[in-house]
mmCIF file of C-alpha atoms in Angstrom:
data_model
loop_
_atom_site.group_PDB
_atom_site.id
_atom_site.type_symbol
_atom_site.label_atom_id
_atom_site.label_comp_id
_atom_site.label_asym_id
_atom_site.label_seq_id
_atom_site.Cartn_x
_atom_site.Cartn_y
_atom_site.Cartn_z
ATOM 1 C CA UNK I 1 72.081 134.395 182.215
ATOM 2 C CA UNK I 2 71.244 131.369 180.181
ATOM 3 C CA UNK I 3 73.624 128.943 180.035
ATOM 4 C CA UNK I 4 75.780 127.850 177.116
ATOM 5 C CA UNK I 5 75.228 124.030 176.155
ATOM 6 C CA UNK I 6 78.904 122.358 176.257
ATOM 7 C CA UNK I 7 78.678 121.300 172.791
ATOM 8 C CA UNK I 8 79.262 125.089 171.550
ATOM 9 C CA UNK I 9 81.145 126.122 173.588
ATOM 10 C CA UNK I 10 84.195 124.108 172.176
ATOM 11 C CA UNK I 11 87.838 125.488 172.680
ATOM 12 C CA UNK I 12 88.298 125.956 168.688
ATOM 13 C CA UNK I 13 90.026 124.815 166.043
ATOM 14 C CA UNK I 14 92.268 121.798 167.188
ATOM 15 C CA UNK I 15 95.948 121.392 166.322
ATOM 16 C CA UNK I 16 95.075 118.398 164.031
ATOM 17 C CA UNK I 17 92.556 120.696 162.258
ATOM 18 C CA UNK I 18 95.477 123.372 161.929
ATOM 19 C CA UNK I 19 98.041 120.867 159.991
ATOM 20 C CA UNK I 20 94.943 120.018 157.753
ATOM 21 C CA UNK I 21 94.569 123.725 156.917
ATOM 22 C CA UNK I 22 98.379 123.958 156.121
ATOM 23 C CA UNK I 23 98.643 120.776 153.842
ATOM 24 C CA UNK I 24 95.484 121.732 151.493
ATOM 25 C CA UNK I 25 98.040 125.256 151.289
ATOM 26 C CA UNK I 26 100.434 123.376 150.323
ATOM 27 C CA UNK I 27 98.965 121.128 147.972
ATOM 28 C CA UNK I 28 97.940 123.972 145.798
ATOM 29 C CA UNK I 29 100.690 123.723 143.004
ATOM 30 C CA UNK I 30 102.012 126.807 141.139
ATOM 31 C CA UNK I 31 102.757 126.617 137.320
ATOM 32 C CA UNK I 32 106.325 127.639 137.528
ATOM 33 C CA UNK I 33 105.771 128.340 133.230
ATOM 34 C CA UNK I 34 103.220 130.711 134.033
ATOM 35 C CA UNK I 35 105.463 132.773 135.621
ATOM 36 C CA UNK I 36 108.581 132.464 133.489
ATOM 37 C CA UNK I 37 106.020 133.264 130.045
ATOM 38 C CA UNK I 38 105.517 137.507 129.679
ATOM 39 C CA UNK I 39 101.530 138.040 129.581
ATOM 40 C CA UNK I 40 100.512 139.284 126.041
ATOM 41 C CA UNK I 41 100.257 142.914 125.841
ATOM 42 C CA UNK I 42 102.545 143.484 129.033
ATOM 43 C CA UNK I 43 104.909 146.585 128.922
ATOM 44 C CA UNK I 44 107.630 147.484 131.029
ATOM 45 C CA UNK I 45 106.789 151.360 131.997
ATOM 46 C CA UNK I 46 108.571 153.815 130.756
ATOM 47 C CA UNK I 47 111.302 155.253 132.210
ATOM 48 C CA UNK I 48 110.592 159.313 133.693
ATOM 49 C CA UNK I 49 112.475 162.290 135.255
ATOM 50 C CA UNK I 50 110.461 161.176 138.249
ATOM 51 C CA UNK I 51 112.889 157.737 138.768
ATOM 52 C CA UNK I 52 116.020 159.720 138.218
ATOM 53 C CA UNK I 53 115.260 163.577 139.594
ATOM 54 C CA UNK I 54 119.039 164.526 139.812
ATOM 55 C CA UNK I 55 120.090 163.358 136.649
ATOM 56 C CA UNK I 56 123.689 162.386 135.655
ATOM 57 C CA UNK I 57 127.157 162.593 137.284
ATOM 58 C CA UNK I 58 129.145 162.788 134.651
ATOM 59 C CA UNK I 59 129.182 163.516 130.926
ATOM 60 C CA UNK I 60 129.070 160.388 127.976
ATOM 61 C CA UNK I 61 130.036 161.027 124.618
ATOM 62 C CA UNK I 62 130.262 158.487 121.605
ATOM 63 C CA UNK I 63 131.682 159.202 117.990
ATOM 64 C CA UNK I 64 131.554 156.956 114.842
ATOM 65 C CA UNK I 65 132.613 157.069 111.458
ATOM 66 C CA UNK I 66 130.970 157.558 108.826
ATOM 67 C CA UNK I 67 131.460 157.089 104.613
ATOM 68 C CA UNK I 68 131.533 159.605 101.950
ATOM 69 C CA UNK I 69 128.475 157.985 99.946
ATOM 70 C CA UNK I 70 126.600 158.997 103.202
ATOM 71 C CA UNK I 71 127.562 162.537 103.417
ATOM 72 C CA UNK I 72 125.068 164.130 101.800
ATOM 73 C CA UNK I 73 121.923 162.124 103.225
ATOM 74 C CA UNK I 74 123.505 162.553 106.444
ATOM 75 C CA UNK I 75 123.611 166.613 106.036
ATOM 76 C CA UNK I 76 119.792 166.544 104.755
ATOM 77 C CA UNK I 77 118.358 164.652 107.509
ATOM 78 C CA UNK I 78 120.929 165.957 110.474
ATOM 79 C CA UNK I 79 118.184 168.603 111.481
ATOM 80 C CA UNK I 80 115.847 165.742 112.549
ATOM 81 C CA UNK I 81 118.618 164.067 114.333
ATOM 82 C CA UNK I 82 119.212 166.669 116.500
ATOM 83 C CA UNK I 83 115.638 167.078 117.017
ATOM 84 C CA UNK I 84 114.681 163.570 117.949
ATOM 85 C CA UNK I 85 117.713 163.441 119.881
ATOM 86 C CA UNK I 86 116.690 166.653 121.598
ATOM 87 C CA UNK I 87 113.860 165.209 123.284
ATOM 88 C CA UNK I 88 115.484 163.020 124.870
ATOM 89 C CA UNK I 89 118.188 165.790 125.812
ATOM 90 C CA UNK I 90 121.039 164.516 124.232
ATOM 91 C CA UNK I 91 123.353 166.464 122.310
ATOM 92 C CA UNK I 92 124.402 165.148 118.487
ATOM 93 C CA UNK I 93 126.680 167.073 116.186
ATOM 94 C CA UNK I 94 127.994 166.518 112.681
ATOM 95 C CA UNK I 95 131.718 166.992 111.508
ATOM 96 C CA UNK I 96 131.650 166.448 107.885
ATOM 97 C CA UNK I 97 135.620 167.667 107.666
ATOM 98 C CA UNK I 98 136.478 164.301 109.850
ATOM 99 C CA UNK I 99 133.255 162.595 108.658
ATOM 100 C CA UNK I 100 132.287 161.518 112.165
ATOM 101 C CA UNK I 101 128.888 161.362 114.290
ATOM 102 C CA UNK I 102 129.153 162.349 118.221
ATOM 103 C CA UNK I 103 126.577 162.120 120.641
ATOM 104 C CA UNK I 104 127.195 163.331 123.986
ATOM 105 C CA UNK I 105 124.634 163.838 127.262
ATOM 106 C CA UNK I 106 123.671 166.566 129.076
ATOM 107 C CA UNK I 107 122.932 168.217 132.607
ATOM 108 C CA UNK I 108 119.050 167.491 131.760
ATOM 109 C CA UNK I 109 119.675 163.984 130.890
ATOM 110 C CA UNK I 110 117.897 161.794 133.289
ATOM 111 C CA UNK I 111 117.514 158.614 131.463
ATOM 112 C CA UNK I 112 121.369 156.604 131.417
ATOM 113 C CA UNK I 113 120.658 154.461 128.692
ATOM 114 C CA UNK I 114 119.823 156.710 126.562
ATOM 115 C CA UNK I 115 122.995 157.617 125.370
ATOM 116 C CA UNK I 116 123.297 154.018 124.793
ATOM 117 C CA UNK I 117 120.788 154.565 122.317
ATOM 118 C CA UNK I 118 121.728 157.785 120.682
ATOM 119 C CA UNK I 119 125.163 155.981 119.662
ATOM 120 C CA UNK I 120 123.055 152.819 118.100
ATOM 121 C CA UNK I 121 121.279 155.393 116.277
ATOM 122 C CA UNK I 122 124.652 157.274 114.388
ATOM 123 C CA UNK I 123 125.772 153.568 114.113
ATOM 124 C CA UNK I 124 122.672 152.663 112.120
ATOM 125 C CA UNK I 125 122.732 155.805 110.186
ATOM 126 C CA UNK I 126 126.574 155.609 109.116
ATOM 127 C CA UNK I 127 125.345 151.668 107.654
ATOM 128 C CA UNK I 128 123.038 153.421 105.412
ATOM 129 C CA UNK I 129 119.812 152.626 107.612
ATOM 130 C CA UNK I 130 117.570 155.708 106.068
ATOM 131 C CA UNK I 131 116.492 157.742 109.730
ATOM 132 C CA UNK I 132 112.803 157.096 108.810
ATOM 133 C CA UNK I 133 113.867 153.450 110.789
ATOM 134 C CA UNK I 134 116.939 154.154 112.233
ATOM 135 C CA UNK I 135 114.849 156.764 115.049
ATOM 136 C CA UNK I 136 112.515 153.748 116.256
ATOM 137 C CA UNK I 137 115.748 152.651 118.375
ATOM 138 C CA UNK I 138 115.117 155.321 120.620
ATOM 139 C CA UNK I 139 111.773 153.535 121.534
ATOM 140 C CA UNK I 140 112.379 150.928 124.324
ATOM 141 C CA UNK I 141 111.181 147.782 123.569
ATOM 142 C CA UNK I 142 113.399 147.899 120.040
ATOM 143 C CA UNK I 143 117.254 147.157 119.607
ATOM 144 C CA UNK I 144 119.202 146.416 116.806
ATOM 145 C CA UNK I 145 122.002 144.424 115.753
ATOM 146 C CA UNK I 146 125.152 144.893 113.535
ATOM 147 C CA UNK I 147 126.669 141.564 112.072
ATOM 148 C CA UNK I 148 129.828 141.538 110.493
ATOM 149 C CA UNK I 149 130.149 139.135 107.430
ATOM 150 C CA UNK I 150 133.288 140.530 105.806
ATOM 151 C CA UNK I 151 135.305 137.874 107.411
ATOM 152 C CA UNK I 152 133.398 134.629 107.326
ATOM 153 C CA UNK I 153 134.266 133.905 103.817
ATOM 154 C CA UNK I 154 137.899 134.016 102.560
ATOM 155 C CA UNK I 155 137.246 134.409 98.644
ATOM 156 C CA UNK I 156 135.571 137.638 97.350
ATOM 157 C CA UNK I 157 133.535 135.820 94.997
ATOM 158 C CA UNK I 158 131.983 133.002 97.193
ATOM 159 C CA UNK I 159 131.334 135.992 99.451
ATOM 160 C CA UNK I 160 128.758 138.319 97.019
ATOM 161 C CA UNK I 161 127.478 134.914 95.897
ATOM 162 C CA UNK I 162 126.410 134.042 99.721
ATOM 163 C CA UNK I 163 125.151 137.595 99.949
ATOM 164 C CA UNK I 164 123.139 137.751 97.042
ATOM 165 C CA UNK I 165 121.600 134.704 98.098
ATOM 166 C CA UNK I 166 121.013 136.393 101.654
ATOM 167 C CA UNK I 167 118.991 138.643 99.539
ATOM 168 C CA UNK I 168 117.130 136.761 97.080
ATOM 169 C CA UNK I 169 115.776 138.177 93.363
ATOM 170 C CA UNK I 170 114.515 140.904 93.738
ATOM 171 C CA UNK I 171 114.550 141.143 97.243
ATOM 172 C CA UNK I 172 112.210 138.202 97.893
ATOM 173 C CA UNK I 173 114.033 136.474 100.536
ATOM 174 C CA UNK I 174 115.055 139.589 103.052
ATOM 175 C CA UNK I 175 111.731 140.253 102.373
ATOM 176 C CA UNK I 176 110.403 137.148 103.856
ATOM 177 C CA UNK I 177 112.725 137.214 106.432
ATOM 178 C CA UNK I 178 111.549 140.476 107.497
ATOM 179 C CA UNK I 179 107.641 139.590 108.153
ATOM 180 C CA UNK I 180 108.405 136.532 109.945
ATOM 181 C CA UNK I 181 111.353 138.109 112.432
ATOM 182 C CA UNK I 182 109.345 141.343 112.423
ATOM 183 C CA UNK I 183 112.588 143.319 112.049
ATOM 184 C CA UNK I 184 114.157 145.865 109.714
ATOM 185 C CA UNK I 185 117.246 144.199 107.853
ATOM 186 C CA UNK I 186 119.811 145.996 105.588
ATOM 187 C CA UNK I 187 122.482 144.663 103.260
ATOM 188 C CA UNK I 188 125.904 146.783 103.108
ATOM 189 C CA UNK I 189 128.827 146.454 101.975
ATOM 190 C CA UNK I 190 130.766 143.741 104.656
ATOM 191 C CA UNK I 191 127.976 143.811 107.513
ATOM 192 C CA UNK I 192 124.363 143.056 107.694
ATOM 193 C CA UNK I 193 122.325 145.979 109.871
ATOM 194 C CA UNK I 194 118.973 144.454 111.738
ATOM 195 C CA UNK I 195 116.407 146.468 113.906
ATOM 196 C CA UNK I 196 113.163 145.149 116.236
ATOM 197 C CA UNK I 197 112.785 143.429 118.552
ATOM 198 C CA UNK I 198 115.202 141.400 120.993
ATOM 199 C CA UNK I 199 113.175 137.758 119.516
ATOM 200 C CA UNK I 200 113.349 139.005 115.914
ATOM 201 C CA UNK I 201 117.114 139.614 116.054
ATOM 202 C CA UNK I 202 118.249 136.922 117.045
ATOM 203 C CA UNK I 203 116.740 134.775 114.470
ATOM 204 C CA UNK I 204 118.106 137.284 111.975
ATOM 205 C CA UNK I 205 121.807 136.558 113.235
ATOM 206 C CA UNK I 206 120.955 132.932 113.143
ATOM 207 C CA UNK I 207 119.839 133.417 109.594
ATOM 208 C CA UNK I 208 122.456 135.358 108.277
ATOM 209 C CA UNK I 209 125.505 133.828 109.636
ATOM 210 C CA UNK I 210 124.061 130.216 108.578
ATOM 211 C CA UNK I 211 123.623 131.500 104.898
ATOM 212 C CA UNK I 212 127.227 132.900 104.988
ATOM 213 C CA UNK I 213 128.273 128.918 106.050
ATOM 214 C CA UNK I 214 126.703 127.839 102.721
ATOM 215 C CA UNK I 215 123.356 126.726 104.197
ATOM 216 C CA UNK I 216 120.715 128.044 102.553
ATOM 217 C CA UNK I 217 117.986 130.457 104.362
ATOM 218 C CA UNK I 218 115.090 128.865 102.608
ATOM 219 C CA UNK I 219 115.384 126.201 105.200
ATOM 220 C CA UNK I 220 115.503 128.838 108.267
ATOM 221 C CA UNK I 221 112.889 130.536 107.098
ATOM 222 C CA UNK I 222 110.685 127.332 106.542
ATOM 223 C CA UNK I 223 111.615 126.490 110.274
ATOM 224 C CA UNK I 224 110.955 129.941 111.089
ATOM 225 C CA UNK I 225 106.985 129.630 109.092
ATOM 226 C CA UNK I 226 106.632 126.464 111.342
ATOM 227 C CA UNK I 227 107.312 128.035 114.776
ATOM 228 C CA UNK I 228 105.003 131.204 114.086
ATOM 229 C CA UNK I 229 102.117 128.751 113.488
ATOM 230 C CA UNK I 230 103.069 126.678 116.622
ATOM 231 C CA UNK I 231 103.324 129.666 118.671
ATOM 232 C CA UNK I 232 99.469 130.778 118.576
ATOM 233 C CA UNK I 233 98.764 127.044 120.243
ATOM 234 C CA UNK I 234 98.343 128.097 123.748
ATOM 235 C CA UNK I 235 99.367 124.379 124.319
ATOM 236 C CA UNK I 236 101.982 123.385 122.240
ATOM 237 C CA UNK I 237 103.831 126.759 124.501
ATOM 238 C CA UNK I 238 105.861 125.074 127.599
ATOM 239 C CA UNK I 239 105.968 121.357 124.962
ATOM 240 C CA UNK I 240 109.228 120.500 123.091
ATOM 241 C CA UNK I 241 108.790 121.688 119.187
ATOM 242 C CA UNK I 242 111.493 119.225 117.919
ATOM 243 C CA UNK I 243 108.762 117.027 116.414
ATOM 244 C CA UNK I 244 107.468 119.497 113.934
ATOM 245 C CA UNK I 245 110.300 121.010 112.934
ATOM 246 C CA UNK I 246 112.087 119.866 109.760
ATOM 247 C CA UNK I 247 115.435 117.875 109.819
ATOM 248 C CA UNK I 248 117.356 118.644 106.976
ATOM 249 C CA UNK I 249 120.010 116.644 105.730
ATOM 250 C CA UNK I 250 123.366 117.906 103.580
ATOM 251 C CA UNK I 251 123.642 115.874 100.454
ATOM 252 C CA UNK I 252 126.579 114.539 99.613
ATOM 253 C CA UNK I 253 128.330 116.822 97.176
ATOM 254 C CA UNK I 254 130.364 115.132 94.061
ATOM 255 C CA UNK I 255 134.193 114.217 94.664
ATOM 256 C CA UNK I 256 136.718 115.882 93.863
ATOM 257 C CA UNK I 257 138.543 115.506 90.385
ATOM 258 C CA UNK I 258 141.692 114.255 90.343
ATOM 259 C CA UNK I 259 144.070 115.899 88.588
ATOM 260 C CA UNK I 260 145.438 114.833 85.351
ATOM 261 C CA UNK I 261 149.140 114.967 86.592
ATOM 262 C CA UNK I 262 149.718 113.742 89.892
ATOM 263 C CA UNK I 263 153.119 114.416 91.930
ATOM 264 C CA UNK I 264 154.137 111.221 93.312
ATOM 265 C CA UNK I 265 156.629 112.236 96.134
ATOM 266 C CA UNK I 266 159.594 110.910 95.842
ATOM 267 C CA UNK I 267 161.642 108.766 98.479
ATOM 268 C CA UNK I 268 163.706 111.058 100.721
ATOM 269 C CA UNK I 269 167.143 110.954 100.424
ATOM 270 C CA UNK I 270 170.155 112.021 102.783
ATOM 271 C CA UNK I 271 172.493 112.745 100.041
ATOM 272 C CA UNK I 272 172.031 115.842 98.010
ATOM 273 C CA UNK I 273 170.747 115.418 94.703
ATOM 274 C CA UNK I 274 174.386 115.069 92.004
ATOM 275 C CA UNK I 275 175.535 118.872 90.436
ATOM 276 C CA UNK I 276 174.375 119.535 87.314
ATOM 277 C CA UNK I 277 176.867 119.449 84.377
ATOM 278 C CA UNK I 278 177.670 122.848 83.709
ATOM 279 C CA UNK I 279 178.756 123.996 79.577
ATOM 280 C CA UNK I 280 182.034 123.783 79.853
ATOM 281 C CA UNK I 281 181.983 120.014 81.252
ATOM 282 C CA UNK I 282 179.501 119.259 77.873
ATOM 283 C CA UNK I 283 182.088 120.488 76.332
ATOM 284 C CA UNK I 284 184.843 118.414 77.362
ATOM 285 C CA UNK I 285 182.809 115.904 77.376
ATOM 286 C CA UNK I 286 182.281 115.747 73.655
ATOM 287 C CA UNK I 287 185.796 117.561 73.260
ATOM 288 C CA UNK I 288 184.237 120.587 71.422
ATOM 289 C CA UNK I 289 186.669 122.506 73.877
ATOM 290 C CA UNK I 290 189.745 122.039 72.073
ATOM 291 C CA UNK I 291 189.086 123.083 69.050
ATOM 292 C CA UNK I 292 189.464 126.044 67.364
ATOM 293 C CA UNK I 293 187.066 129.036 66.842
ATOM 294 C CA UNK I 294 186.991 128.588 63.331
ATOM 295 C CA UNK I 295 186.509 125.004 63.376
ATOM 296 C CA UNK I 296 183.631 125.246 66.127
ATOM 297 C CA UNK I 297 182.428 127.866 63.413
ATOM 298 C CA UNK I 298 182.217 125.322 60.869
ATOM 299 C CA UNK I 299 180.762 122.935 63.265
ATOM 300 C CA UNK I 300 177.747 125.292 64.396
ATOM 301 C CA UNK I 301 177.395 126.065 60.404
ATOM 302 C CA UNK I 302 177.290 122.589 59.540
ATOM 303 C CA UNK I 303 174.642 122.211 62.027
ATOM 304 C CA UNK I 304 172.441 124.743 60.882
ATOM 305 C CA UNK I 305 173.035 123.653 57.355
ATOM 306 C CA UNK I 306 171.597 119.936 58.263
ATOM 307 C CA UNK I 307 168.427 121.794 60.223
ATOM 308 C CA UNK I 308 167.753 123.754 57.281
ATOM 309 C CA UNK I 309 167.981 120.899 54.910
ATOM 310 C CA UNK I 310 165.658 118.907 56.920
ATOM 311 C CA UNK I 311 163.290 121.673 57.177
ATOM 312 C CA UNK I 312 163.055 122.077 53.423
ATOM 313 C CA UNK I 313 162.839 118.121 52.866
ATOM 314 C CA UNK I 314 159.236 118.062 55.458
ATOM 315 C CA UNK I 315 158.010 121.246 53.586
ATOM 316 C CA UNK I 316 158.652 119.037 50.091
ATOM 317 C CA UNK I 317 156.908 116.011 51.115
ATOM 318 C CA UNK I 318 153.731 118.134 52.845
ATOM 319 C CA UNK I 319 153.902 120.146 49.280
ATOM 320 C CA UNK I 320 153.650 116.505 47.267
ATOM 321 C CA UNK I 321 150.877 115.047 49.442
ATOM 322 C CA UNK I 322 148.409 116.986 47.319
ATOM 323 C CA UNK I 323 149.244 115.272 44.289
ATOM 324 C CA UNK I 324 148.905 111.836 45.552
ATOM 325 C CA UNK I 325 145.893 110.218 44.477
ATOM 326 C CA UNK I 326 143.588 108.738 46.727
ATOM 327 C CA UNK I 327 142.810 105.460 47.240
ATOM 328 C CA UNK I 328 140.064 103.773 44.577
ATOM 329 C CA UNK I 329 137.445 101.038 45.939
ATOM 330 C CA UNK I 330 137.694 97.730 44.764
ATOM 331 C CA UNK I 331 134.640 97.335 42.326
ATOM 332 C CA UNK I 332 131.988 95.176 43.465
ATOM 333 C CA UNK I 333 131.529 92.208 40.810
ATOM 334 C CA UNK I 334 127.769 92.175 39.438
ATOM 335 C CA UNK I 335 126.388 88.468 39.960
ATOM 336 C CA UNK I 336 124.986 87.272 37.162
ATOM 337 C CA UNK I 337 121.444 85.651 36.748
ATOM 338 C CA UNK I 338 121.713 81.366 37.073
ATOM 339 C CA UNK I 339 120.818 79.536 34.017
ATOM 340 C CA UNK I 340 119.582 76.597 36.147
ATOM 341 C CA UNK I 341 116.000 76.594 35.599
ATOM 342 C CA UNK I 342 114.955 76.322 32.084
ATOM 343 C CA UNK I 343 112.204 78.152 30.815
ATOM 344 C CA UNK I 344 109.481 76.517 29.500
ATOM 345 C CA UNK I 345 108.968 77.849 26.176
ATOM 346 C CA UNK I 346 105.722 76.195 24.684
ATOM 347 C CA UNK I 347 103.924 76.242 28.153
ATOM 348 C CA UNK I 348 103.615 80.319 27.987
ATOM 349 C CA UNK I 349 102.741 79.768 24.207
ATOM 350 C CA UNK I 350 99.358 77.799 24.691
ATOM 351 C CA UNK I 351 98.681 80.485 28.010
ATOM 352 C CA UNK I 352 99.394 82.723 24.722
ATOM 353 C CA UNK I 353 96.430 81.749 22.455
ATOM 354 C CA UNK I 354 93.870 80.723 25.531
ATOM 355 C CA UNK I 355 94.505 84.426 26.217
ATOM 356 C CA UNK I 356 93.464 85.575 22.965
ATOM 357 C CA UNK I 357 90.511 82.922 22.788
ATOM 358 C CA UNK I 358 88.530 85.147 25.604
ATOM 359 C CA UNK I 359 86.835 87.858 25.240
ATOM 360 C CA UNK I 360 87.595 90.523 27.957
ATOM 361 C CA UNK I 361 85.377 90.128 30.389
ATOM 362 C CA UNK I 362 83.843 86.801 29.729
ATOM 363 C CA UNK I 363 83.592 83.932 31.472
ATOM 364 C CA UNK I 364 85.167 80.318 31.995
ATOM 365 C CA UNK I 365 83.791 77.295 29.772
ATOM 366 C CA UNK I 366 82.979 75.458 33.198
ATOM 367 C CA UNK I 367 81.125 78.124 34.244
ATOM 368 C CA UNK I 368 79.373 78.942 31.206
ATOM 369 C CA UNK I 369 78.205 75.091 31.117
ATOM 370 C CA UNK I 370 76.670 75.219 34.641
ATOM 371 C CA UNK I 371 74.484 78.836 33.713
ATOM 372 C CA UNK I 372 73.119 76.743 30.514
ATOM 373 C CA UNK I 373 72.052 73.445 32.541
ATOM 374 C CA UNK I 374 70.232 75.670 34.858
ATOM 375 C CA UNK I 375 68.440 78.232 32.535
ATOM 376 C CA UNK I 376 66.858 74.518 31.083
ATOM 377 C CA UNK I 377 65.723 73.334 34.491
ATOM 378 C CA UNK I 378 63.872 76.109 34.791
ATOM 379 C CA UNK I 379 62.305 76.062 31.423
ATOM 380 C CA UNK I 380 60.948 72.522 31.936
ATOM 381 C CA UNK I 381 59.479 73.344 35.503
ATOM 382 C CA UNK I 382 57.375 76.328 33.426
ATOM 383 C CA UNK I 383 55.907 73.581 30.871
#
């Protein structure tokens, strides 16, 4: 055999060449963002007979009320209920004598939560969610959300005010709100119904319990505008967004006017406050008490008498006011002309006759001089 040369023939990979390998391992950093983000288009599998072959142990019902507005939607649309319902083999049934909903599983039911899901589903349907949207809840990667708003304001008023402005004319705002949380919403009475998805909702709650705190949800949905656009920046994803979104201050609203009357407190006292003189004591005050009833009589006549008289004597003098004339202006004394300067008599006499001397239209002597010495000049240049 031909023999190996020693340089070859080496016993391997040394343990200094090992600890090399291991560190360049180690070195290779994970994104730990990577694997807390959901890849796009990633769905968690549905849920078959095959992951639960024996089905249930025990049987789940649910019930919820329902109002009489609904009643007769309710009996329409039942039949599609139970059939929707049915395919997930769950049992629903209709008492319109108690006006409830019940929903209750069965020995073919193999998926547990989705009982869960029937009972969302009468809940949606009693808040007058029509079933064309209320039956996506039975789809997995949808939920929905009931928010009570009945008790977050105390006056009735201020409450269909915040409501109204929840909704926005003509439905403009909920409409908004809609495409940007990519849920269902529905106004109703004292609660606020929302279905979609688990993201979508709970903006919606943030939404609609801000607007019932008198903050208006032009400014969550301008916040909510700003994050859609930031969210398609593969990027801007693991970075803080507190730069671009808006800060919004609360103005300072006016004070308060004061009232007109204000009631000064007065300094407490230990002592009661003194009794109240009662009739009797006015009476013997003034000594009305000892007389007689005749004379009190008189006294109560004479009274009256003096009222009356007084009355008639304020009618009288209202009565004479129209009679009185009014007041007259003092007249204003005419100034008359100063006889200071003199006219000068003769002097508009000779402007007079000067006048009548000219012919209309003709000219000054002086002038009439000058035209004659110059027509001559120019009759001696021709000679």
């Amino acid at each position: 055999m031909a023999a190996v040369p020693e340089e070859q023939v080496g016993p391997g990979p040394g343990p200094k060449h090992r600890e090399k390998h291991k560190n360049k391992k180690k070195a290779a950093p994970v994104d730990e963002s990577e694997l807390l983000t959901v890849p796009d288009g990633w769905k968690e599998p549905a849920f078959t007979r095959e992951d639960n072959p024996r089905g249930l142990l025990e049987e789940s019902s649910f019930a919820t009320l329902f109002p009489k507005y609904r009643e007769a939607y309710l009996k329409e649309c039942w039949p599609l209920v139970q059939k929707a319902l049915g395919e997930h083999y769950v049992n629903a049934a209709l008492d319109l004598i108690e006006g409830s909903m019940t929903v209750t599983t069965t020995k073919k039911t193999f998926d547990p939560y989705a009982i869960i899901r029937a009972r969302d589903l009468i809940k949606l349907l009693a808040r007058s969610v029509p079933f064309e949207q209320a039956v996506r809840i039975l789809q997995d990667d949808v939920a929905c959300d009931i928010i009570k708003i009945g008790s977050l304001v105390r006056k009735r008023e201020t409450f269909i005010k915040r409501r109204a402005r929840l909704l926005g004319p003509k439905g403009s705002t909920l409409k908004a709100l809609e495409l940007l949380t990519n849920c269902y919403i529905m106004v109703q009475g004292n609660t606020v119904s929302a279905l979609g998805p688990f993201s979508g909702l709970k903006e919606v709650r943030k939404v609609v319990l801000d607007t019932m705190k008198n903050i208006h949800p032009i400014y969550n949905i301008k916040t909510l505008m700003i994050k859609r656009e930031l969210a398609k920046d593969p990027e801007l994803r693991t970075q803080s967004w507190e730069r671009f979104l808006p800060k919004f201050k609360r103005k300072n609203l006016k004070k308060r006017k004061e009232p007109k009357k204000k009631n000064t407190k007065k300094e407490y006292t230990p002592f009661p406050p003194p009794q109240p003189e009662s009739q009797i004591d006015k009476e013997l005050a003034s000594g009305e008490y000892f007389l007689k009833e005749r004379q009190k009589k008189r006294k109560q006549m004479e009274e009256i008498k003096a009222k009356q008289a007084d009355a008639v004597k304020r009618r009288q003098e209202e009565r004479n006011k129209a009679f009185i004339p009014p007041k007259e202006k003092p007249a204003v004394k005419t100034k008359k002309a100063s006889t200071e300067k003199k006219i000068d008599i003769e002097a508009i006499k000779e402007k007079v006759k000067n006048a009548k001397k000219k012919k209309l239209g003709a000219l000054p002597e002086e002038e009439v001089k000058l035209k004659m010495a110059a027509d001559e000049k120019k009759k001696k240049k021709k000679k």
